[in-house]
Each structure stands twice: as C-alpha cells, then as structure tokens.
C-alpha cells in the first residue's frame, strides 16, 4: 500500500496528484448498455396509472421504448450488433414463449383441455388452416415475385395467435371486468395451442422450398410430424410425474413452499431443453407440460395468491418487447428491389386483420360451445395478435434458409430476404392495433355513456 503522506528529513511531503485514465474506469459496451436500457425501463413506475386507468399494457410501452432507444432512435441499444443476431433473437423469443406457454398451461382451470377439447379443436385447426391459406393468397397477390410455397412459409409465421400479447390483454383489468371468463380462458388456451402448432405449417413450406424433390420434402415433414406427435404425450407424462413428485415432497416436508413454486420454471427449461435436443416442437411441449402440472388443480391451490408468476411474466414481457422494439428494422420496410413497399405492407396488414380469423370464426362459432353469439365470435376473431411467436417462427425459418445476396439470385434467397421485413411490419401493426384496442373500447364506452347522460339531461331539462 502506498502511503498518502510521507515524511522526508523531518518535513511533511504531500503526494503529487496522480493522473487517472478515465477510460480505465468507464467502459462502454453493448452488454452494459443493454442492461441499462432493460433495467431503466420506467414502466413499473407508472404501471398502476397506465394499466388501471389507460388500460395500456407493457406490450405497447415496451415496444415503443425499445424503438426509442434502438438504432433508429437514440442508437444506444442495437440487438443486431451482437454478432449472430438470429441466434440471440431465436433463443430470447424461445425462452419467453416457453415460459409464457407453460404459465398459461398451469393457470388454466382443472382438466380444462379435456373438458373443452371439442371447442378448442374446432377453433384451432380449421381457423389456423383457413388463415394460413388466406394470408398466403394475399401475399401472393401483393408480392408477385414470391411463389405460392414461399408465401405459405411467410403465412406460417403469421398464422398463430401470440400467447404473450394475448395474456397481457385478457389479463388486464378491463378484460377482467368486461370479458366473460369463458372467453378469457378460451383465448389463452387457443393462443397457446396454435402457437405450438405453427411448426408443422412452417416445416412443410420450408421443406418444399429447400428440397429439390417434393417427395423428399413430404417424407421429411411426415417424419418430423410423427416425432412431434410422439413427444407430446411423453411431455405430458413428464409433467404429470413432476406434479405427483412435487405434491408428495411438499406433503412429506422434503421441499418448502417457495421451492415448490419455483420448480415450474425449472420444469419449463427442462422440457424445452429435451424437446430442442430431440428436434421436437418445444413450444407445444412446454404448453403440454404446463397443462399436465395443473391437471388435478393442486398446483393452482398451492400457488393461489402468489405473485411470483405474475412478476416474472411482467419482467420477461417488458424485456422482450423492449428487445423487439430495438430489433425492428424500419428501413427494411421500403425496399422496392425486393418488392417490399410501405403501401403493400399496409394493404397486407389490413387484409390480415380482416380475413385471417374473423370469417372462419363467424362461420364456425355455432360448433364452439364457449362462444355464445356472433358478437363474441367477432371479438375472438379480432383478438388474434401476432408478436413474439411470429418473430420466433420467422427467425427459425431463417436458420433453415441460405444467406441471401443482394439482389437475391433465386427463390430461396428472395424468401430469406423478404421474410422478416414482412413479418416484422405485421407484428408492429398488430402490437399497435391489438395493444390499443382495449383503451379504444374503454374510451368508446365512456364516450357513449357520457353522450347518453347529456342527451337525457337535455330531454329532462325544462323548456
């Protein structure tokens, strides 16, 4: 240790001031800026005002904040600068989706999937198939350089309902007060199920694109499909076994209450790890495991009143949508050489909002017991947001496609170049439209009520 004050020949000698290199103290790095941005997101400070009064979810605010601090805003947070951004984006979306799907599964009522299997089957399979083909048709009309198989691949990314946005919307105070509980549960279960079922739609499109033989493409698709079908019952068995072990351990005092609650996060990661390793559908596996854990209702009883799940969901959602906001490449929305223009993207967005879900649900709602009227069918048809799931599926597709040249040299490269600009624009539009739908409904109700009261006052006023 160096003495601060020295004595020399009986005289007091003060040390010379040292020169400190500030660069040794302050090191600006991409991870450091990312932590500052994600940790500095001030949504939690005004969450009561925003969520309870304005009914604006963290989805809209997080995306707006991410765009503000991203490369097209202040430029302090750029996920694309982190090396292999596709891999980072893929894993971020995978973890957020898996935890969200597992959470939906464990929070559904006891035996929900068995008791409502008919309604879910009618709502999920025909609606997804109709939306997939319809969106592909619209894409083929607007983007003529893309063949129909490429359009099917893009449509597969936009077919599933996003469970993260859906959970944030149906779990808000306005929805709790004004949306029937049967519709809230149905929307959550349907979003989780069809998000997991997006993989078969994507895989057949990608195989038909990259394989020279259609026969080989179909054979690979069937093998992958059977693998997924085999693994889902196995995942349910893991969830049921886990539930039984945790319940027995808690009863015998082998595990405390806090650890019991935290185990569901461990099971989520465990399930995703196994599914990814064997090449199965990890999202559907996470949802299946979640529904198995809550099958007898004991998990819901044990976790009643606990804030762990809701707090973790809030933190993950905020971080994820800040990431998405900064990840969006606004400059890619206008690239005439690829056939991508703002006008075409706007027409596509409007067509998707109108045609993707609403017609099929209006036609099928009579066979869905949970939907009692055409108004409820219209509501359910409207609330089919696209977000984290669409970005995950589109990024997964890019890992199976060649790196595109500019301009693209073939159909595979054209699909790889146009896939995420189209998907990300629709995701941005969906976040704005679906994220602000509840505030608009609330404002409309208040405005209608105020207008009615004013009209009654005019009628009752003496002339």
GROMACS .gro file of C-alpha atoms in nm:
model
  463
    1UNK     CA    1   0.000   0.000   0.000
    2UNK     CA    2   0.132   0.343  -0.092
    3UNK     CA    3   0.128   0.597   0.190
    4UNK     CA    4  -0.079   0.905   0.122
    5UNK     CA    5   0.152   1.128   0.337
    6UNK     CA    6   0.530   1.080   0.367
    7UNK     CA    7   0.793   1.233   0.599
    8UNK     CA    8   1.126   1.323   0.441
    9UNK     CA    9   1.407   1.466   0.661
   10UNK     CA   10   1.153   1.575   0.918
   11UNK     CA   11   0.947   1.767   0.663
   12UNK     CA   12   0.596   1.692   0.552
   13UNK     CA   13   0.577   1.598   0.184
   14UNK     CA   14   0.239   1.586   0.014
   15UNK     CA   15   0.198   1.334  -0.269
   16UNK     CA   16   0.183   1.460  -0.624
   17UNK     CA   17  -0.161   1.434  -0.774
   18UNK     CA   18  -0.187   1.119  -0.987
   19UNK     CA   19  -0.333   1.126  -1.333
   20UNK     CA   20  -0.626   0.883  -1.361
   21UNK     CA   21  -0.717   0.747  -1.702
   22UNK     CA   22  -1.097   0.766  -1.711
   23UNK     CA   23  -1.106   0.505  -1.986
   24UNK     CA   24  -0.993   0.252  -1.726
   25UNK     CA   25  -1.294   0.334  -1.510
   26UNK     CA   26  -1.566   0.381  -1.769
   27UNK     CA   27  -1.603   0.110  -2.031
   28UNK     CA   28  -1.899   0.146  -2.262
   29UNK     CA   29  -2.002  -0.191  -2.404
   30UNK     CA   30  -2.305  -0.336  -2.581
   31UNK     CA   31  -2.399  -0.565  -2.288
   32UNK     CA   32  -2.367  -0.278  -2.042
   33UNK     CA   33  -2.593  -0.054  -2.249
   34UNK     CA   34  -2.841  -0.340  -2.286
   35UNK     CA   35  -2.858  -0.386  -1.909
   36UNK     CA   36  -2.903  -0.012  -1.857
   37UNK     CA   37  -3.184   0.004  -2.113
   38UNK     CA   38  -3.371  -0.301  -1.989
   39UNK     CA   39  -3.325  -0.211  -1.624
   40UNK     CA   40  -3.405   0.154  -1.681
   41UNK     CA   41  -3.740   0.090  -1.842
   42UNK     CA   42  -3.966   0.304  -1.625
   43UNK     CA   43  -4.290   0.125  -1.698
   44UNK     CA   44  -4.307  -0.019  -1.346
   45UNK     CA   45  -4.303   0.334  -1.201
   46UNK     CA   46  -4.627   0.430  -1.375
   47UNK     CA   47  -4.776   0.082  -1.414
   48UNK     CA   48  -5.080   0.149  -1.196
   49UNK     CA   49  -5.168   0.466  -1.388
   50UNK     CA   50  -5.108   0.310  -1.729
   51UNK     CA   51  -5.266  -0.032  -1.667
   52UNK     CA   52  -5.556   0.062  -1.440
   53UNK     CA   53  -5.657   0.398  -1.587
   54UNK     CA   54  -5.544   0.395  -1.950
   55UNK     CA   55  -5.551   0.014  -1.996
   56UNK     CA   56  -5.227   0.020  -2.196
   57UNK     CA   57  -5.023  -0.297  -2.149
   58UNK     CA   58  -4.648  -0.339  -2.124
   59UNK     CA   59  -4.656  -0.473  -2.481
   60UNK     CA   60  -4.715  -0.132  -2.640
   61UNK     CA   61  -4.498   0.064  -2.398
   62UNK     CA   62  -4.208  -0.181  -2.415
   63UNK     CA   63  -4.206  -0.181  -2.795
   64UNK     CA   64  -4.223   0.199  -2.810
   65UNK     CA   65  -3.941   0.233  -2.558
   66UNK     CA   66  -3.729  -0.020  -2.749
   67UNK     CA   67  -3.780   0.169  -3.075
   68UNK     CA   68  -3.687   0.492  -2.896
   69UNK     CA   69  -3.354   0.361  -2.766
   70UNK     CA   70  -3.284   0.141  -3.069
   71UNK     CA   71  -3.072   0.210  -3.377
   72UNK     CA   72  -3.348   0.418  -3.541
   73UNK     CA   73  -3.390   0.628  -3.225
   74UNK     CA   74  -3.120   0.722  -2.977
   75UNK     CA   75  -2.895   0.442  -3.101
   76UNK     CA   76  -2.785   0.310  -2.761
   77UNK     CA   77  -2.935  -0.040  -2.788
   78UNK     CA   78  -2.891  -0.246  -3.105
   79UNK     CA   79  -2.954  -0.623  -3.083
   80UNK     CA   80  -2.830  -0.664  -3.441
   81UNK     CA   81  -2.480  -0.561  -3.329
   82UNK     CA   82  -2.445  -0.867  -3.105
   83UNK     CA   83  -2.277  -1.088  -3.363
   84UNK     CA   84  -2.511  -1.366  -3.474
   85UNK     CA   85  -2.833  -1.174  -3.406
   86UNK     CA   86  -3.053  -1.454  -3.545
   87UNK     CA   87  -2.932  -1.695  -3.277
   88UNK     CA   88  -2.973  -1.439  -2.999
   89UNK     CA   89  -3.322  -1.342  -3.116
   90UNK     CA   90  -3.424  -1.706  -3.157
   91UNK     CA   91  -3.323  -1.801  -2.803
   92UNK     CA   92  -3.469  -1.487  -2.642
   93UNK     CA   93  -3.805  -1.548  -2.811
   94UNK     CA   94  -3.788  -1.921  -2.735
   95UNK     CA   95  -3.743  -1.874  -2.359
   96UNK     CA   96  -4.008  -1.601  -2.331
   97UNK     CA   97  -4.257  -1.808  -2.531
   98UNK     CA   98  -4.185  -2.131  -2.344
   99UNK     CA   99  -4.231  -1.970  -2.003
  100UNK     CA  100  -4.543  -1.788  -2.123
  101UNK     CA  101  -4.696  -2.106  -2.267
  102UNK     CA  102  -4.614  -2.308  -1.956
  103UNK     CA  103  -4.767  -2.034  -1.740
  104UNK     CA  104  -5.088  -2.038  -1.945
  105UNK     CA  105  -5.100  -2.415  -1.908
  106UNK     CA  106  -5.065  -2.415  -1.530
  107UNK     CA  107  -5.311  -2.127  -1.484
  108UNK     CA  108  -5.596  -2.290  -1.677
  109UNK     CA  109  -5.872  -2.443  -1.462
  110UNK     CA  110  -5.860  -2.807  -1.363
  111UNK     CA  111  -5.892  -3.052  -1.657
  112UNK     CA  112  -5.963  -2.756  -1.887
  113UNK     CA  113  -5.812  -2.910  -2.201
  114UNK     CA  114  -6.017  -3.228  -2.161
  115UNK     CA  115  -6.345  -3.053  -2.080
  116UNK     CA  116  -6.311  -2.804  -2.366
  117UNK     CA  117  -6.140  -3.027  -2.624
  118UNK     CA  118  -6.424  -3.001  -2.877
  119UNK     CA  119  -6.436  -2.621  -2.880
  120UNK     CA  120  -6.058  -2.592  -2.895
  121UNK     CA  121  -6.030  -2.845  -3.176
  122UNK     CA  122  -6.289  -2.663  -3.388
  123UNK     CA  123  -6.139  -2.325  -3.306
  124UNK     CA  124  -5.773  -2.411  -3.359
  125UNK     CA  125  -5.737  -2.646  -3.656
  126UNK     CA  126  -5.984  -2.505  -3.915
  127UNK     CA  127  -5.910  -2.145  -3.818
  128UNK     CA  128  -5.534  -2.194  -3.848
  129UNK     CA  129  -5.565  -2.376  -4.182
  130UNK     CA  130  -5.801  -2.112  -4.322
  131UNK     CA  131  -5.581  -1.825  -4.202
  132UNK     CA  132  -5.267  -1.991  -4.336
  133UNK     CA  133  -5.400  -2.036  -4.689
  134UNK     CA  134  -5.581  -1.699  -4.693
  135UNK     CA  135  -5.277  -1.499  -4.582
  136UNK     CA  136  -5.062  -1.687  -4.834
  137UNK     CA  137  -5.307  -1.594  -5.109
  138UNK     CA  138  -5.297  -1.225  -5.013
  139UNK     CA  139  -4.916  -1.236  -5.006
  140UNK     CA  140  -4.904  -1.397  -5.350
  141UNK     CA  141  -5.124  -1.122  -5.494
  142UNK     CA  142  -4.923  -0.838  -5.338
  143UNK     CA  143  -4.570  -0.978  -5.379
  144UNK     CA  144  -4.573  -1.135  -5.723
  145UNK     CA  145  -4.204  -1.234  -5.723
  146UNK     CA  146  -4.271  -1.477  -5.437
  147UNK     CA  147  -4.413  -1.811  -5.545
  148UNK     CA  148  -4.704  -1.963  -5.353
  149UNK     CA  149  -4.486  -2.200  -5.148
  150UNK     CA  150  -4.275  -1.906  -5.028
  151UNK     CA  151  -4.596  -1.722  -4.942
  152UNK     CA  152  -4.708  -2.026  -4.741
  153UNK     CA  153  -4.381  -2.008  -4.545
  154UNK     CA  154  -4.436  -1.640  -4.460
  155UNK     CA  155  -4.802  -1.705  -4.380
  156UNK     CA  156  -4.699  -1.984  -4.140
  157UNK     CA  157  -4.517  -1.720  -3.932
  158UNK     CA  158  -4.831  -1.503  -3.920
  159UNK     CA  159  -5.085  -1.780  -3.859
  160UNK     CA  160  -5.051  -1.845  -3.483
  161UNK     CA  161  -5.205  -1.618  -3.222
  162UNK     CA  162  -4.939  -1.475  -2.994
  163UNK     CA  163  -4.988  -1.603  -2.635
  164UNK     CA  164  -4.774  -1.332  -2.475
  165UNK     CA  165  -4.972  -1.039  -2.616
  166UNK     CA  166  -5.298  -1.228  -2.566
  167UNK     CA  167  -5.219  -1.298  -2.199
  168UNK     CA  168  -5.124  -0.934  -2.141
  169UNK     CA  169  -5.455  -0.820  -2.294
  170UNK     CA  170  -5.700  -1.071  -2.144
  171UNK     CA  171  -5.529  -1.044  -1.805
  172UNK     CA  172  -5.581  -0.668  -1.782
  173UNK     CA  173  -5.834  -0.503  -1.554
  174UNK     CA  174  -6.067  -0.403  -1.838
  175UNK     CA  175  -6.083  -0.761  -1.968
  176UNK     CA  176  -6.136  -0.898  -1.617
  177UNK     CA  177  -6.437  -0.668  -1.577
  178UNK     CA  178  -6.594  -0.683  -1.923
  179UNK     CA  179  -6.483  -1.006  -2.097
  180UNK     CA  180  -6.660  -1.327  -1.984
  181UNK     CA  181  -6.432  -1.575  -1.809
  182UNK     CA  182  -6.510  -1.846  -2.066
  183UNK     CA  183  -6.376  -1.625  -2.345
  184UNK     CA  184  -6.065  -1.531  -2.147
  185UNK     CA  185  -5.977  -1.894  -2.085
  186UNK     CA  186  -6.060  -1.991  -2.443
  187UNK     CA  187  -5.843  -1.713  -2.590
  188UNK     CA  188  -5.548  -1.809  -2.369
  189UNK     CA  189  -5.576  -2.182  -2.440
  190UNK     CA  190  -5.628  -2.128  -2.814
  191UNK     CA  191  -5.331  -1.890  -2.836
  192UNK     CA  192  -5.106  -2.137  -2.657
  193UNK     CA  193  -5.220  -2.436  -2.862
  194UNK     CA  194  -5.198  -2.278  -3.206
  195UNK     CA  195  -4.861  -2.120  -3.128
  196UNK     CA  196  -4.725  -2.466  -3.066
  197UNK     CA  197  -4.895  -2.599  -3.381
  198UNK     CA  198  -4.731  -2.340  -3.609
  199UNK     CA  199  -4.427  -2.562  -3.661
  200UNK     CA  200  -4.597  -2.817  -3.895
  201UNK     CA  201  -4.724  -2.533  -4.118
  202UNK     CA  202  -4.376  -2.380  -4.136
  203UNK     CA  203  -4.184  -2.704  -4.182
  204UNK     CA  204  -4.380  -2.825  -4.486
  205UNK     CA  205  -4.333  -2.485  -4.653
  206UNK     CA  206  -3.959  -2.475  -4.581
  207UNK     CA  207  -3.903  -2.834  -4.693
  208UNK     CA  208  -4.088  -2.769  -5.019
  209UNK     CA  209  -3.869  -2.460  -5.069
  210UNK     CA  210  -3.524  -2.603  -4.995
  211UNK     CA  211  -3.566  -2.963  -5.116
  212UNK     CA  212  -3.536  -3.036  -5.487
  213UNK     CA  213  -3.778  -3.330  -5.461
  214UNK     CA  214  -4.131  -3.279  -5.334
  215UNK     CA  215  -4.143  -3.643  -5.231
  216UNK     CA  216  -3.839  -3.599  -5.005
  217UNK     CA  217  -3.991  -3.280  -4.861
  218UNK     CA  218  -4.317  -3.456  -4.772
  219UNK     CA  219  -4.133  -3.757  -4.626
  220UNK     CA  220  -3.922  -3.533  -4.400
  221UNK     CA  221  -4.233  -3.342  -4.294
  222UNK     CA  222  -4.415  -3.663  -4.201
  223UNK     CA  223  -4.118  -3.790  -4.000
  224UNK     CA  224  -4.092  -3.462  -3.809
  225UNK     CA  225  -4.469  -3.462  -3.756
  226UNK     CA  226  -4.469  -3.812  -3.609
  227UNK     CA  227  -4.176  -3.718  -3.387
  228UNK     CA  228  -4.371  -3.421  -3.251
  229UNK     CA  229  -4.685  -3.631  -3.201
  230UNK     CA  230  -4.484  -3.894  -3.012
  231UNK     CA  231  -4.305  -3.644  -2.792
  232UNK     CA  232  -4.613  -3.452  -2.673
  233UNK     CA  233  -4.762  -3.746  -2.475
  234UNK     CA  234  -4.414  -3.805  -2.335
  235UNK     CA  235  -4.400  -3.441  -2.222
  236UNK     CA  236  -4.741  -3.474  -2.058
  237UNK     CA  237  -4.613  -3.779  -1.873
  238UNK     CA  238  -4.315  -3.579  -1.751
  239UNK     CA  239  -4.550  -3.303  -1.632
  240UNK     CA  240  -4.781  -3.546  -1.451
  241UNK     CA  241  -4.485  -3.722  -1.288
  242UNK     CA  242  -4.337  -3.388  -1.184
  243UNK     CA  243  -4.670  -3.279  -1.035
  244UNK     CA  244  -4.703  -3.603  -0.834
  245UNK     CA  245  -4.343  -3.583  -0.706
  246UNK     CA  246  -4.375  -3.219  -0.602
  247UNK     CA  247  -4.706  -3.281  -0.426
  248UNK     CA  248  -4.567  -3.582  -0.238
  249UNK     CA  249  -4.247  -3.396  -0.146
  250UNK     CA  250  -4.445  -3.098  -0.015
  251UNK     CA  251  -4.673  -3.319   0.193
  252UNK     CA  252  -4.379  -3.505   0.350
  253UNK     CA  253  -4.181  -3.188   0.413
  254UNK     CA  254  -3.900  -3.264   0.168
  255UNK     CA  255  -3.943  -2.928  -0.006
  256UNK     CA  256  -4.055  -2.587   0.117
  257UNK     CA  257  -4.336  -2.380  -0.032
  258UNK     CA  258  -4.110  -2.129  -0.207
  259UNK     CA  259  -3.910  -2.401  -0.379
  260UNK     CA  260  -4.232  -2.573  -0.482
  261UNK     CA  261  -4.346  -2.258  -0.662
  262UNK     CA  262  -4.008  -2.202  -0.827
  263UNK     CA  263  -3.996  -2.555  -0.967
  264UNK     CA  264  -4.228  -2.470  -1.252
  265UNK     CA  265  -3.957  -2.251  -1.406
  266UNK     CA  266  -3.713  -2.540  -1.377
  267UNK     CA  267  -3.959  -2.777  -1.546
  268UNK     CA  268  -4.012  -2.527  -1.829
  269UNK     CA  269  -3.640  -2.510  -1.905
  270UNK     CA  270  -3.606  -2.887  -1.864
  271UNK     CA  271  -3.889  -2.953  -2.110
  272UNK     CA  272  -3.761  -2.703  -2.367
  273UNK     CA  273  -3.412  -2.849  -2.339
  274UNK     CA  274  -3.530  -3.204  -2.406
  275UNK     CA  275  -3.760  -3.101  -2.692
  276UNK     CA  276  -3.489  -2.893  -2.860
  277UNK     CA  277  -3.234  -3.172  -2.822
  278UNK     CA  278  -3.452  -3.437  -2.987
  279UNK     CA  279  -3.574  -3.194  -3.256
  280UNK     CA  280  -3.936  -3.180  -3.142
  281UNK     CA  281  -4.178  -2.888  -3.103
  282UNK     CA  282  -4.051  -2.723  -2.784
  283UNK     CA  283  -4.334  -2.469  -2.759
  284UNK     CA  284  -4.610  -2.727  -2.778
  285UNK     CA  285  -4.413  -2.941  -2.533
  286UNK     CA  286  -4.397  -2.654  -2.281
  287UNK     CA  287  -4.771  -2.596  -2.303
  288UNK     CA  288  -4.845  -2.969  -2.273
  289UNK     CA  289  -4.625  -2.993  -1.964
  290UNK     CA  290  -4.798  -2.692  -1.809
  291UNK     CA  291  -5.146  -2.835  -1.859
  292UNK     CA  292  -5.028  -3.167  -1.712
  293UNK     CA  293  -4.891  -2.999  -1.399
  294UNK     CA  294  -5.226  -2.831  -1.327
  295UNK     CA  295  -5.438  -3.128  -1.436
  296UNK     CA  296  -5.570  -3.208  -1.086
  297UNK     CA  297  -5.583  -2.844  -0.974
  298UNK     CA  298  -5.342  -2.893  -0.682
  299UNK     CA  299  -5.076  -2.663  -0.826
  300UNK     CA  300  -5.329  -2.380  -0.859
  301UNK     CA  301  -5.433  -2.428  -0.496
  302UNK     CA  302  -5.073  -2.420  -0.374
  303UNK     CA  303  -4.982  -2.109  -0.574
  304UNK     CA  304  -5.303  -1.914  -0.510
  305UNK     CA  305  -5.224  -1.558  -0.407
  306UNK     CA  306  -4.857  -1.588  -0.502
  307UNK     CA  307  -4.712  -1.305  -0.711
  308UNK     CA  308  -4.409  -1.498  -0.837
  309UNK     CA  309  -4.554  -1.596  -1.174
  310UNK     CA  310  -4.710  -1.257  -1.247
  311UNK     CA  311  -4.393  -1.069  -1.151
  312UNK     CA  312  -4.176  -1.293  -1.367
  313UNK     CA  313  -4.417  -1.262  -1.659
  314UNK     CA  314  -4.411  -0.883  -1.628
  315UNK     CA  315  -4.031  -0.867  -1.620
  316UNK     CA  316  -3.995  -1.104  -1.916
  317UNK     CA  317  -4.262  -0.925  -2.118
  318UNK     CA  318  -4.110  -0.583  -2.058
  319UNK     CA  319  -3.761  -0.702  -2.151
  320UNK     CA  320  -3.884  -0.897  -2.453
  321UNK     CA  321  -4.083  -0.613  -2.609
  322UNK     CA  322  -3.807  -0.359  -2.542
  323UNK     CA  323  -3.584  -0.601  -2.732
  324UNK     CA  324  -3.840  -0.630  -3.015
  325UNK     CA  325  -3.875  -0.252  -3.042
  326UNK     CA  326  -3.498  -0.212  -3.078
  327UNK     CA  327  -3.475  -0.516  -3.307
  328UNK     CA  328  -3.720  -0.379  -3.567
  329UNK     CA  329  -3.550  -0.262  -3.887
  330UNK     CA  330  -3.770   0.022  -4.004
  331UNK     CA  331  -3.550   0.084  -4.308
  332UNK     CA  332  -3.632  -0.262  -4.443
  333UNK     CA  333  -3.999  -0.167  -4.481
  334UNK     CA  334  -3.917   0.021  -4.803
  335UNK     CA  335  -3.708  -0.184  -5.045
  336UNK     CA  336  -3.855  -0.168  -5.398
  337UNK     CA  337  -3.586  -0.402  -5.533
  338UNK     CA  338  -3.734  -0.680  -5.316
  339UNK     CA  339  -4.090  -0.568  -5.389
  340UNK     CA  340  -4.137  -0.453  -5.029
  341UNK     CA  341  -4.302  -0.110  -5.007
  342UNK     CA  342  -4.498   0.065  -4.729
  343UNK     CA  343  -4.814   0.068  -4.942
  344UNK     CA  344  -4.811  -0.307  -4.999
  345UNK     CA  345  -4.733  -0.372  -4.634
  346UNK     CA  346  -5.025  -0.156  -4.521
  347UNK     CA  347  -5.264  -0.338  -4.756
  348UNK     CA  348  -5.131  -0.670  -4.626
  349UNK     CA  349  -5.183  -0.563  -4.263
  350UNK     CA  350  -5.543  -0.456  -4.323
  351UNK     CA  351  -5.619  -0.775  -4.518
  352UNK     CA  352  -5.474  -0.992  -4.241
  353UNK     CA  353  -5.676  -0.814  -3.973
  354UNK     CA  354  -5.997  -0.864  -4.170
  355UNK     CA  355  -5.951  -1.206  -4.333
  356UNK     CA  356  -5.717  -1.413  -4.117
  357UNK     CA  357  -5.956  -1.517  -3.836
  358UNK     CA  358  -6.286  -1.331  -3.845
  359UNK     CA  359  -6.459  -1.510  -4.139
  360UNK     CA  360  -6.379  -1.861  -4.017
  361UNK     CA  361  -6.486  -1.792  -3.658
  362UNK     CA  362  -6.811  -1.627  -3.770
  363UNK     CA  363  -6.880  -1.941  -3.974
  364UNK     CA  364  -6.778  -2.193  -3.705
  365UNK     CA  365  -6.883  -2.036  -3.373
  366UNK     CA  366  -7.206  -2.240  -3.358
  367UNK     CA  367  -6.990  -2.551  -3.306
  368UNK     CA  368  -6.779  -2.385  -3.034
  369UNK     CA  369  -6.975  -2.409  -2.704
  370UNK     CA  370  -6.765  -2.141  -2.534
  371UNK     CA  371  -6.871  -1.876  -2.791
  372UNK     CA  372  -7.237  -1.789  -2.745
  373UNK     CA  373  -7.307  -1.522  -3.008
  374UNK     CA  374  -7.174  -1.371  -3.327
  375UNK     CA  375  -7.056  -1.069  -3.127
  376UNK     CA  376  -6.836  -1.292  -2.914
  377UNK     CA  377  -6.714  -1.465  -3.231
  378UNK     CA  378  -6.625  -1.126  -3.378
  379UNK     CA  379  -6.440  -1.033  -3.057
  380UNK     CA  380  -6.245  -1.360  -3.054
  381UNK     CA  381  -6.172  -1.323  -3.425
  382UNK     CA  382  -6.034  -0.975  -3.374
  383UNK     CA  383  -5.812  -1.069  -3.081
  384UNK     CA  384  -5.564  -1.282  -3.268
  385UNK     CA  385  -5.246  -1.077  -3.215
  386UNK     CA  386  -4.912  -1.156  -3.378
  387UNK     CA  387  -4.591  -1.087  -3.189
  388UNK     CA  388  -4.328  -1.295  -3.013
  389UNK     CA  389  -4.443  -1.618  -3.178
  390UNK     CA  390  -4.426  -1.470  -3.528
  391UNK     CA  391  -4.073  -1.338  -3.470
  392UNK     CA  392  -3.964  -1.673  -3.327
  393UNK     CA  393  -4.105  -1.875  -3.617
  394UNK     CA  394  -3.965  -1.636  -3.880
  395UNK     CA  395  -3.619  -1.644  -3.718
  396UNK     CA  396  -3.638  -2.023  -3.701
  397UNK     CA  397  -3.719  -2.025  -4.074
  398UNK     CA  398  -3.412  -1.811  -4.150
  399UNK     CA  399  -3.188  -2.070  -3.985
  400UNK     CA  400  -3.309  -2.321  -4.247
  401UNK     CA  401  -3.263  -2.086  -4.545
  402UNK     CA  402  -2.943  -1.974  -4.723
  403UNK     CA  403  -2.788  -1.636  -4.653
  404UNK     CA  404  -2.935  -1.406  -4.921
  405UNK     CA  405  -2.731  -1.198  -5.162
  406UNK     CA  406  -2.847  -0.854  -5.268
  407UNK     CA  407  -3.022  -0.869  -5.505
  408UNK     CA  408  -3.141  -1.228  -5.442
  409UNK     CA  409  -3.035  -1.486  -5.701
  410UNK     CA  410  -3.315  -1.741  -5.658
  411UNK     CA  411  -3.645  -1.806  -5.482
  412UNK     CA  412  -3.481  -1.931  -5.162
  413UNK     CA  413  -3.274  -1.615  -5.127
  414UNK     CA  414  -3.575  -1.396  -5.208
  415UNK     CA  415  -3.773  -1.567  -4.932
  416UNK     CA  416  -3.485  -1.523  -4.688
  417UNK     CA  417  -3.453  -1.152  -4.777
  418UNK     CA  418  -3.823  -1.063  -4.757
  419UNK     CA  419  -3.938  -1.290  -4.473
  420UNK     CA  420  -3.857  -1.077  -4.171
  421UNK     CA  421  -3.933  -0.733  -4.319
  422UNK     CA  422  -4.287  -0.853  -4.398
  423UNK     CA  423  -4.335  -1.038  -4.068
  424UNK     CA  424  -4.189  -0.761  -3.852
  425UNK     CA  425  -4.412  -0.495  -4.013
  426UNK     CA  426  -4.723  -0.704  -3.946
  427UNK     CA  427  -4.604  -0.767  -3.590
  428UNK     CA  428  -4.557  -0.393  -3.534
  429UNK     CA  429  -4.903  -0.322  -3.671
  430UNK     CA  430  -5.056  -0.597  -3.457
  431UNK     CA  431  -4.889  -0.464  -3.142
  432UNK     CA  432  -5.032  -0.118  -3.210
  433UNK     CA  433  -5.381  -0.233  -3.313
  434UNK     CA  434  -5.436  -0.508  -3.056
  435UNK     CA  435  -5.244  -0.332  -2.780
  436UNK     CA  436  -5.458  -0.020  -2.815
  437UNK     CA  437  -5.790  -0.198  -2.879
  438UNK     CA  438  -5.879  -0.218  -2.510
  439UNK     CA  439  -5.808   0.154  -2.448
  440UNK     CA  440  -6.024   0.235  -2.753
  441UNK     CA  441  -6.306   0.012  -2.626
  442UNK     CA  442  -6.282   0.176  -2.285
  443UNK     CA  443  -6.287   0.525  -2.435
  444UNK     CA  444  -6.581   0.429  -2.658
  445UNK     CA  445  -6.782   0.302  -2.360
  446UNK     CA  446  -6.712   0.618  -2.160
  447UNK     CA  447  -6.793   0.843  -2.456
  448UNK     CA  448  -7.118   0.657  -2.525
  449UNK     CA  449  -7.218   0.674  -2.158
  450UNK     CA  450  -7.139   1.046  -2.142
  451UNK     CA  451  -7.335   1.117  -2.462
  452UNK     CA  452  -7.634   0.925  -2.328
  453UNK     CA  453  -7.630   1.118  -2.000
  454UNK     CA  454  -7.609   1.451  -2.182
  455UNK     CA  455  -7.899   1.354  -2.408
  456UNK     CA  456  -8.110   1.254  -2.107
  457UNK     CA  457  -8.033   1.585  -1.937
  458UNK     CA  458  -8.144   1.777  -2.246
  459UNK     CA  459  -8.468   1.580  -2.265
  460UNK     CA  460  -8.546   1.626  -1.895
  461UNK     CA  461  -8.450   1.995  -1.888
  462UNK     CA  462  -8.749   2.236  -1.866
  463UNK     CA  463  -8.826   2.423  -2.185
   0.00000   0.00000   0.00000
